[in-house]
PDB file of C-alpha atoms and ligand atoms in Angstrom:
ATOM      1  CA  UNK A 172      51.955  43.696 100.568  1.00 75.00           C
ATOM      2  CA  UNK A 173      49.175  42.894  98.139  1.00 95.00           C
ATOM      3  CA  UNK A 174      49.046  44.243  94.608  1.00 97.00           C
ATOM      4  CA  UNK A 175      46.168  46.594  95.411  1.00 97.00           C
ATOM      5  CA  UNK A 176      48.033  48.045  98.401  1.00 97.00           C
ATOM      6  CA  UNK A 177      51.147  48.559  96.316  1.00 98.00           C
ATOM      7  CA  UNK A 178      49.069  50.315  93.676  1.00 98.00           C
ATOM      8  CA  UNK A 179      47.530  52.622  96.277  1.00 98.00           C
ATOM      9  CA  UNK A 180      50.982  53.371  97.641  1.00 98.00           C
ATOM     10  CA  UNK A 181      52.179  54.388  94.169  1.00 98.00           C
ATOM     11  CA  UNK A 182      49.113  56.626  93.741  1.00 98.00           C
ATOM     12  CA  UNK A 183      49.827  58.337  97.050  1.00 98.00           C
ATOM     13  CA  UNK A 184      53.524  58.798  96.238  1.00 98.00           C
ATOM     14  CA  UNK A 185      52.506  60.406  92.951  1.00 98.00           C
ATOM     15  CA  UNK A 186      50.141  62.734  94.867  1.00 98.00           C
ATOM     16  CA  UNK A 187      52.964  63.680  97.229  1.00 98.00           C
ATOM     17  CA  UNK A 188      55.455  64.243  94.390  1.00 98.00           C
ATOM     18  CA  UNK A 189      52.926  66.499  92.604  1.00 98.00           C
ATOM     19  CA  UNK A 190      52.475  68.497  95.820  1.00 98.00           C
ATOM     20  CA  UNK A 191      56.242  68.762  96.412  1.00 98.00           C
ATOM     21  CA  UNK A 192      56.740  70.001  92.852  1.00 97.00           C
ATOM     22  CA  UNK A 193      53.947  72.572  93.223  1.00 97.00           C
ATOM     23  CA  UNK A 194      51.999  70.854  90.481  1.00 96.00           C
ATOM     24  CA  UNK A 195      48.215  70.383  90.398  1.00 96.00           C
ATOM     25  CA  UNK A 196      46.788  67.227  91.974  1.00 95.00           C
ATOM     26  CA  UNK A 197      46.115  64.432  89.458  1.00 94.00           C
ATOM     27  CA  UNK A 198      48.144  66.156  86.731  1.00 96.00           C
ATOM     28  CA  UNK A 199      50.403  63.107  86.361  1.00 98.00           C
ATOM     29  CA  UNK A 200      49.002  59.995  84.715  1.00 98.00           C
ATOM     30  CA  UNK A 201      50.040  56.595  86.054  1.00 98.00           C
ATOM     31  CA  UNK A 202      50.686  54.039  83.308  1.00 99.00           C
ATOM     32  CA  UNK A 203      50.701  50.690  85.130  1.00 98.00           C
ATOM     33  CA  UNK A 204      53.158  48.479  83.242  1.00 98.00           C
ATOM     34  CA  UNK A 205      51.664  44.982  83.212  1.00 98.00           C
ATOM     35  CA  UNK A 206      54.103  43.208  80.858  1.00 98.00           C
ATOM     36  CA  UNK A 207      54.675  39.530  81.751  1.00 98.00           C
ATOM     37  CA  UNK A 208      51.652  39.497  84.104  1.00 98.00           C
ATOM     38  CA  UNK A 209      48.527  37.544  83.232  1.00 98.00           C
ATOM     39  CA  UNK A 210      44.958  38.758  82.843  1.00 98.00           C
ATOM     40  CA  UNK A 211      43.898  37.649  86.337  1.00 97.00           C
ATOM     41  CA  UNK A 212      46.696  39.649  87.941  1.00 98.00           C
ATOM     42  CA  UNK A 213      45.884  42.683  85.815  1.00 98.00           C
ATOM     43  CA  UNK A 214      42.202  42.386  86.837  1.00 98.00           C
ATOM     44  CA  UNK A 215      43.223  43.067  90.451  1.00 98.00           C
ATOM     45  CA  UNK A 216      44.597  46.463  89.385  1.00 98.00           C
ATOM     46  CA  UNK A 217      41.487  47.169  87.302  1.00 98.00           C
ATOM     47  CA  UNK A 218      39.263  46.275  90.277  1.00 97.00           C
ATOM     48  CA  UNK A 219      41.215  48.757  92.406  1.00 97.00           C
ATOM     49  CA  UNK A 220      40.406  51.476  89.870  1.00 97.00           C
ATOM     50  CA  UNK A 221      43.465  51.597  87.611  1.00 98.00           C
ATOM     51  CA  UNK A 222      42.508  52.229  83.961  1.00 98.00           C
ATOM     52  CA  UNK A 223      45.746  53.107  82.136  1.00 98.00           C
ATOM     53  CA  UNK A 224      48.191  50.306  81.365  1.00 98.00           C
ATOM     54  CA  UNK A 225      51.434  49.841  79.454  1.00 98.00           C
ATOM     55  CA  UNK A 226      52.743  46.817  77.599  1.00 98.00           C
ATOM     56  CA  UNK A 227      55.951  46.401  75.648  1.00 97.00           C
ATOM     57  CA  UNK A 228      55.054  43.603  73.240  1.00 98.00           C
ATOM     58  CA  UNK A 229      52.242  43.579  70.707  1.00 98.00           C
ATOM     59  CA  UNK A 230      51.936  39.808  70.564  1.00 97.00           C
ATOM     60  CA  UNK A 231      51.834  39.326  74.339  1.00 98.00           C
ATOM     61  CA  UNK A 232      49.200  42.076  74.588  1.00 98.00           C
ATOM     62  CA  UNK A 233      46.984  40.398  72.009  1.00 98.00           C
ATOM     63  CA  UNK A 234      46.748  37.404  74.317  1.00 97.00           C
ATOM     64  CA  UNK A 235      45.163  39.291  77.199  1.00 98.00           C
ATOM     65  CA  UNK A 236      43.982  42.813  76.368  1.00 98.00           C
ATOM     66  CA  UNK A 237      41.121  42.278  73.888  1.00 98.00           C
ATOM     67  CA  UNK A 238      39.258  40.393  76.631  1.00 98.00           C
ATOM     68  CA  UNK A 239      40.207  42.840  79.407  1.00 98.00           C
ATOM     69  CA  UNK A 240      39.184  45.817  77.278  1.00 98.00           C
ATOM     70  CA  UNK A 241      35.863  44.175  76.427  1.00 98.00           C
ATOM     71  CA  UNK A 242      35.142  43.648  80.139  1.00 97.00           C
ATOM     72  CA  UNK A 243      35.902  47.182  81.285  1.00 96.00           C
ATOM     73  CA  UNK A 244      35.064  50.373  79.422  1.00 95.00           C
ATOM     74  CA  UNK A 245      37.575  53.199  79.677  1.00 97.00           C
ATOM     75  CA  UNK A 246      40.778  51.174  79.559  1.00 98.00           C
ATOM     76  CA  UNK A 247      43.632  53.095  77.928  1.00 98.00           C
ATOM     77  CA  UNK A 248      46.445  50.908  76.635  1.00 98.00           C
ATOM     78  CA  UNK A 249      49.924  52.269  75.890  1.00 98.00           C
ATOM     79  CA  UNK A 250      52.548  50.516  73.779  1.00 98.00           C
ATOM     80  CA  UNK A 251      55.878  51.307  75.435  1.00 98.00           C
ATOM     81  CA  UNK A 252      58.136  48.750  73.724  1.00 98.00           C
ATOM     82  CA  UNK A 253      59.885  48.741  70.360  1.00 95.00           C
ATOM     83  CA  UNK A 254      57.557  48.331  67.404  1.00 95.00           C
ATOM     84  CA  UNK A 255      58.281  46.511  64.136  1.00 93.00           C
ATOM     85  CA  UNK A 256      56.477  47.813  61.066  1.00 93.00           C
ATOM     86  CA  UNK A 257      55.070  44.341  60.305  1.00 95.00           C
ATOM     87  CA  UNK A 258      53.131  44.653  63.616  1.00 97.00           C
ATOM     88  CA  UNK A 259      51.741  48.110  62.866  1.00 98.00           C
ATOM     89  CA  UNK A 260      48.254  46.864  61.950  1.00 98.00           C
ATOM     90  CA  UNK A 261      47.885  44.862  65.166  1.00 98.00           C
ATOM     91  CA  UNK A 262      49.320  47.705  67.246  1.00 98.00           C
ATOM     92  CA  UNK A 263      46.926  50.283  65.813  1.00 98.00           C
ATOM     93  CA  UNK A 264      43.981  47.935  66.314  1.00 98.00           C
ATOM     94  CA  UNK A 265      44.721  47.205  69.984  1.00 98.00           C
ATOM     95  CA  UNK A 266      46.501  50.219  71.498  1.00 98.00           C
ATOM     96  CA  UNK A 267      45.253  53.722  72.281  1.00 98.00           C
ATOM     97  CA  UNK A 268      48.668  55.336  72.641  1.00 98.00           C
ATOM     98  CA  UNK A 269      52.018  54.422  71.048  1.00 98.00           C
ATOM     99  CA  UNK A 270      54.958  55.900  72.930  1.00 98.00           C
ATOM    100  CA  UNK A 271      57.756  54.451  70.805  1.00 98.00           C
ATOM    101  CA  UNK A 272      57.706  56.210  67.439  1.00 98.00           C
ATOM    102  CA  UNK A 273      61.428  56.490  66.720  1.00 97.00           C
ATOM    103  CA  UNK A 274      62.083  56.230  62.977  1.00 97.00           C
ATOM    104  CA  UNK A 275      60.623  57.198  59.658  1.00 97.00           C
ATOM    105  CA  UNK A 276      59.615  53.685  58.659  1.00 97.00           C
ATOM    106  CA  UNK A 277      57.532  53.153  61.789  1.00 97.00           C
ATOM    107  CA  UNK A 278      55.989  56.615  61.621  1.00 98.00           C
ATOM    108  CA  UNK A 279      54.902  55.933  58.024  1.00 98.00           C
ATOM    109  CA  UNK A 280      53.531  52.485  58.859  1.00 98.00           C
ATOM    110  CA  UNK A 281      51.499  53.854  61.776  1.00 98.00           C
ATOM    111  CA  UNK A 282      50.197  56.768  59.699  1.00 98.00           C
ATOM    112  CA  UNK A 283      49.055  54.376  56.962  1.00 98.00           C
ATOM    113  CA  UNK A 284      47.412  51.982  59.403  1.00 98.00           C
ATOM    114  CA  UNK A 285      45.552  54.730  61.235  1.00 98.00           C
ATOM    115  CA  UNK A 286      44.154  55.913  57.905  1.00 97.00           C
ATOM    116  CA  UNK A 287      43.249  52.374  56.851  1.00 98.00           C
ATOM    117  CA  UNK A 288      41.529  51.546  60.147  1.00 98.00           C
ATOM    118  CA  UNK A 289      39.980  54.993  60.591  1.00 98.00           C
ATOM    119  CA  UNK A 290      41.465  55.175  64.072  1.00 97.00           C
ATOM    120  CA  UNK A 291      43.479  58.017  65.578  1.00 97.00           C
ATOM    121  CA  UNK A 292      46.025  57.066  68.217  1.00 97.00           C
ATOM    122  CA  UNK A 293      47.905  59.421  70.490  1.00 97.00           C
ATOM    123  CA  UNK A 294      51.613  59.249  69.684  1.00 98.00           C
ATOM    124  CA  UNK A 295      54.907  59.916  71.447  1.00 98.00           C
ATOM    125  CA  UNK A 296      58.387  60.059  69.996  1.00 98.00           C
ATOM    126  CA  UNK A 297      60.943  58.004  71.923  1.00 98.00           C
ATOM    127  CA  UNK A 298      64.240  59.806  72.506  1.00 98.00           C
ATOM    128  CA  UNK A 299      67.480  57.969  73.269  1.00 98.00           C
ATOM    129  CA  UNK A 300      68.685  60.617  75.722  1.00 98.00           C
ATOM    130  CA  UNK A 301      71.764  58.582  76.690  1.00 98.00           C
ATOM    131  CA  UNK A 302      72.684  57.763  73.053  1.00 98.00           C
ATOM    132  CA  UNK A 303      72.927  54.101  74.058  1.00 98.00           C
ATOM    133  CA  UNK A 304      73.619  51.922  71.007  1.00 96.00           C
ATOM    134  CA  UNK A 305      71.433  49.035  72.218  1.00 95.00           C
ATOM    135  CA  UNK A 306      68.478  51.283  73.028  1.00 95.00           C
ATOM    136  CA  UNK A 307      65.700  52.438  70.710  1.00 96.00           C
ATOM    137  CA  UNK A 308      64.904  56.088  70.238  1.00 98.00           C
ATOM    138  CA  UNK A 309      65.848  59.055  68.134  1.00 98.00           C
ATOM    139  CA  UNK A 310      69.000  61.028  69.019  1.00 98.00           C
ATOM    140  CA  UNK A 311      68.320  64.206  70.998  1.00 98.00           C
ATOM    141  CA  UNK A 312      69.850  66.348  68.240  1.00 98.00           C
ATOM    142  CA  UNK A 313      67.503  64.831  65.610  1.00 98.00           C
ATOM    143  CA  UNK A 314      64.330  65.045  67.693  1.00 98.00           C
ATOM    144  CA  UNK A 315      62.969  68.401  66.514  1.00 98.00           C
ATOM    145  CA  UNK A 316      63.477  67.526  62.827  1.00 98.00           C
ATOM    146  CA  UNK A 317      61.843  64.133  63.314  1.00 98.00           C
ATOM    147  CA  UNK A 318      58.825  65.593  65.130  1.00 98.00           C
ATOM    148  CA  UNK A 319      58.445  68.163  62.332  1.00 97.00           C
ATOM    149  CA  UNK A 320      58.671  65.417  59.722  1.00 98.00           C
ATOM    150  CA  UNK A 321      55.952  63.376  61.490  1.00 98.00           C
ATOM    151  CA  UNK A 322      53.709  66.423  61.679  1.00 97.00           C
ATOM    152  CA  UNK A 323      54.400  68.040  58.332  1.00 97.00           C
ATOM    153  CA  UNK A 324      55.006  65.111  56.031  1.00 97.00           C
ATOM    154  CA  UNK A 325      52.733  62.518  57.612  1.00 97.00           C
ATOM    155  CA  UNK A 326      50.129  64.682  59.325  1.00 96.00           C
ATOM    156  CA  UNK A 327      50.611  62.885  62.634  1.00 97.00           C
ATOM    157  CA  UNK A 328      49.811  64.525  65.933  1.00 94.00           C
ATOM    158  CA  UNK A 329      52.782  63.997  68.183  1.00 98.00           C
ATOM    159  CA  UNK A 330      51.501  64.468  71.690  1.00 97.00           C
ATOM    160  CA  UNK A 331      54.695  63.983  73.653  1.00 98.00           C
ATOM    161  CA  UNK A 332      58.194  62.631  74.102  1.00 98.00           C
ATOM    162  CA  UNK A 333      59.261  59.519  75.975  1.00 98.00           C
ATOM    163  CA  UNK A 334      62.644  58.384  77.316  1.00 98.00           C
ATOM    164  CA  UNK A 335      64.286  55.561  79.244  1.00 98.00           C
ATOM    165  CA  UNK A 336      67.478  56.913  80.862  1.00 98.00           C
ATOM    166  CA  UNK A 337      70.562  54.661  81.064  1.00 98.00           C
ATOM    167  CA  UNK A 338      70.111  52.265  83.987  1.00 95.00           C
ATOM    168  CA  UNK A 339      73.413  53.159  85.637  1.00 94.00           C
ATOM    169  CA  UNK A 340      73.144  56.945  85.499  1.00 97.00           C
ATOM    170  CA  UNK A 341      71.502  59.659  87.553  1.00 97.00           C
ATOM    171  CA  UNK A 342      68.205  60.086  85.643  1.00 98.00           C
ATOM    172  CA  UNK A 343      67.725  63.788  86.473  1.00 98.00           C
ATOM    173  CA  UNK A 344      69.785  65.218  83.573  1.00 98.00           C
ATOM    174  CA  UNK A 345      68.004  62.886  81.131  1.00 98.00           C
ATOM    175  CA  UNK A 346      64.582  64.022  82.369  1.00 98.00           C
ATOM    176  CA  UNK A 347      65.707  67.654  82.126  1.00 98.00           C
ATOM    177  CA  UNK A 348      66.926  67.090  78.564  1.00 98.00           C
ATOM    178  CA  UNK A 349      63.614  65.505  77.541  1.00 98.00           C
ATOM    179  CA  UNK A 350      61.694  68.455  79.022  1.00 98.00           C
ATOM    180  CA  UNK A 351      63.898  70.897  77.120  1.00 98.00           C
ATOM    181  CA  UNK A 352      63.423  69.009  73.840  1.00 98.00           C
ATOM    182  CA  UNK A 353      59.653  68.932  74.351  1.00 98.00           C
ATOM    183  CA  UNK A 354      59.620  72.678  74.760  1.00 98.00           C
ATOM    184  CA  UNK A 355      61.699  73.105  71.628  1.00 97.00           C
ATOM    185  CA  UNK A 356      59.356  70.847  69.634  1.00 96.00           C
ATOM    186  CA  UNK A 357      56.196  72.377  71.071  1.00 96.00           C
ATOM    187  CA  UNK A 358      54.891  69.131  72.561  1.00 97.00           C
ATOM    188  CA  UNK A 359      53.174  69.136  75.928  1.00 96.00           C
ATOM    189  CA  UNK A 360      53.474  65.589  77.279  1.00 98.00           C
ATOM    190  CA  UNK A 361      56.480  63.900  78.862  1.00 98.00           C
ATOM    191  CA  UNK A 362      56.463  60.148  79.527  1.00 98.00           C
ATOM    192  CA  UNK A 363      59.364  59.538  81.886  1.00 98.00           C
ATOM    193  CA  UNK A 364      60.032  57.782  85.181  1.00 98.00           C
ATOM    194  CA  UNK A 365      59.741  54.111  86.140  1.00 98.00           C
ATOM    195  CA  UNK A 366      59.526  52.245  89.490  1.00 98.00           C
ATOM    196  CA  UNK A 367      62.947  53.446  90.646  1.00 97.00           C
ATOM    197  CA  UNK A 368      62.666  57.099  89.707  1.00 98.00           C
ATOM    198  CA  UNK A 369      59.089  58.216  89.042  1.00 98.00           C
ATOM    199  CA  UNK A 370      59.076  60.725  91.885  1.00 98.00           C
ATOM    200  CA  UNK A 371      62.222  62.352  90.462  1.00 98.00           C
ATOM    201  CA  UNK A 372      60.629  62.393  87.002  1.00 98.00           C
ATOM    202  CA  UNK A 373      57.575  64.217  88.393  1.00 98.00           C
ATOM    203  CA  UNK A 374      59.890  66.866  89.858  1.00 98.00           C
ATOM    204  CA  UNK A 375      61.302  67.327  86.332  1.00 98.00           C
ATOM    205  CA  UNK A 376      57.854  67.706  84.762  1.00 98.00           C
ATOM    206  CA  UNK A 377      56.730  64.183  83.810  1.00 98.00           C
ATOM    207  CA  UNK A 378      53.078  64.182  82.732  1.00 98.00           C
ATOM    208  CA  UNK A 379      52.965  60.396  82.827  1.00 98.00           C
ATOM    209  CA  UNK A 380      55.060  57.793  84.636  1.00 98.00           C
ATOM    210  CA  UNK A 381      55.405  54.148  83.607  1.00 98.00           C
ATOM    211  CA  UNK A 382      55.492  52.009  86.742  1.00 98.00           C
ATOM    212  CA  UNK A 383      55.670  48.216  86.615  1.00 98.00           C
ATOM    213  CA  UNK A 384      57.464  46.301  89.355  1.00 98.00           C
ATOM    214  CA  UNK A 385      56.485  48.697  92.178  1.00 98.00           C
ATOM    215  CA  UNK A 386      52.869  47.697  91.459  1.00 98.00           C
ATOM    216  CA  UNK A 387      52.962  44.160  90.058  1.00 98.00           C
ATOM    217  CA  UNK A 388      56.102  42.882  91.807  1.00 96.00           C
ATOM    218  CA  UNK A 389      59.344  41.523  90.387  1.00 94.00           C
ATOM    219  CA  UNK A 390      59.302  40.074  86.866  1.00 93.00           C
TER     220      UNK A 390
HETATM  221  C1  LIG B 159      59.204  47.603  81.810  1.00 64.61           C
HETATM  222  C2  LIG B 159      59.154  49.038  81.477  1.00 64.61           C
HETATM  223  C3  LIG B 159      58.800  49.995  82.451  1.00 64.61           C
HETATM  224  C4  LIG B 159      58.472  49.661  83.891  1.00 64.61           C
HETATM  225  O1  LIG B 159      59.646  49.335  84.580  1.00 64.61           O
HETATM  226  P1  LIG B 159      59.643  49.101  86.172  1.00 64.61           P
HETATM  227  O2  LIG B 159      61.051  49.356  86.554  1.00 64.61           O
HETATM  228  O3  LIG B 159      59.187  47.726  86.395  1.00 64.61           O
HETATM  229  O4  LIG B 159      58.714  50.114  86.747  1.00 64.61           O
HETATM  230  C5  LIG B 159      58.731  51.327  82.056  1.00 64.61           C
HETATM  231  N1  LIG B 159      59.010  51.697  80.790  1.00 64.61           N
HETATM  232  C6  LIG B 159      59.361  50.812  79.833  1.00 64.61           C
HETATM  233  C7  LIG B 159      59.646  51.291  78.455  1.00 64.61           C
HETATM  234  C8  LIG B 159      59.445  49.455  80.160  1.00 64.61           C
HETATM  235  O5  LIG B 159      59.792  48.576  79.191  1.00 64.61           O
END
């Protein structure tokens, strides 16, 4: 199958999962994860109509997205990988959404950069729902306090929560936990679900899914 056919298949599976869950059509946003793929490959997805993309490295993104964004108005770029505070300026300049706010230092750096650049990004807090030591994200039990800190102390608008469930576990309970935490924190958006489980995530209330290999192929 060609990239554009795979993309259309993902769109139609999202439509079907929305229907099955009794959710409105087009209520779930597809973030096409283009990490490791070059600008020409990404252009095929843009030509097919995809406008929202995710990348997990600031430096890699700087090599392809300024040009792609200049070519096509309406591109929305999400940072979905871990962020170092020494990359905050570049991240704020290039991205529209940062999904990986997970500690005070990063939240402060992003708040300062947004002020300095006069740019407001949409932000998500990453939650380590499986409490995996190697994985980024705030602990579920600290999430509400951290969201309140970001809002109260730093004046940030936290739009949603994001999680990456442990690879070897049933993702359902992790998606359910993220939805419960979002309700507790009063945030409306849930970024959850990847190529292997985005239809399940939609059943649990995902408002955006981050799908890479099912669209672009194996990395
Ligand atoms: C790579 C990546 C994805 C996409 O994974 P696929 O399994 O290729 O769909 C989603 N979310 C994050 C945070 C990623 O790093």
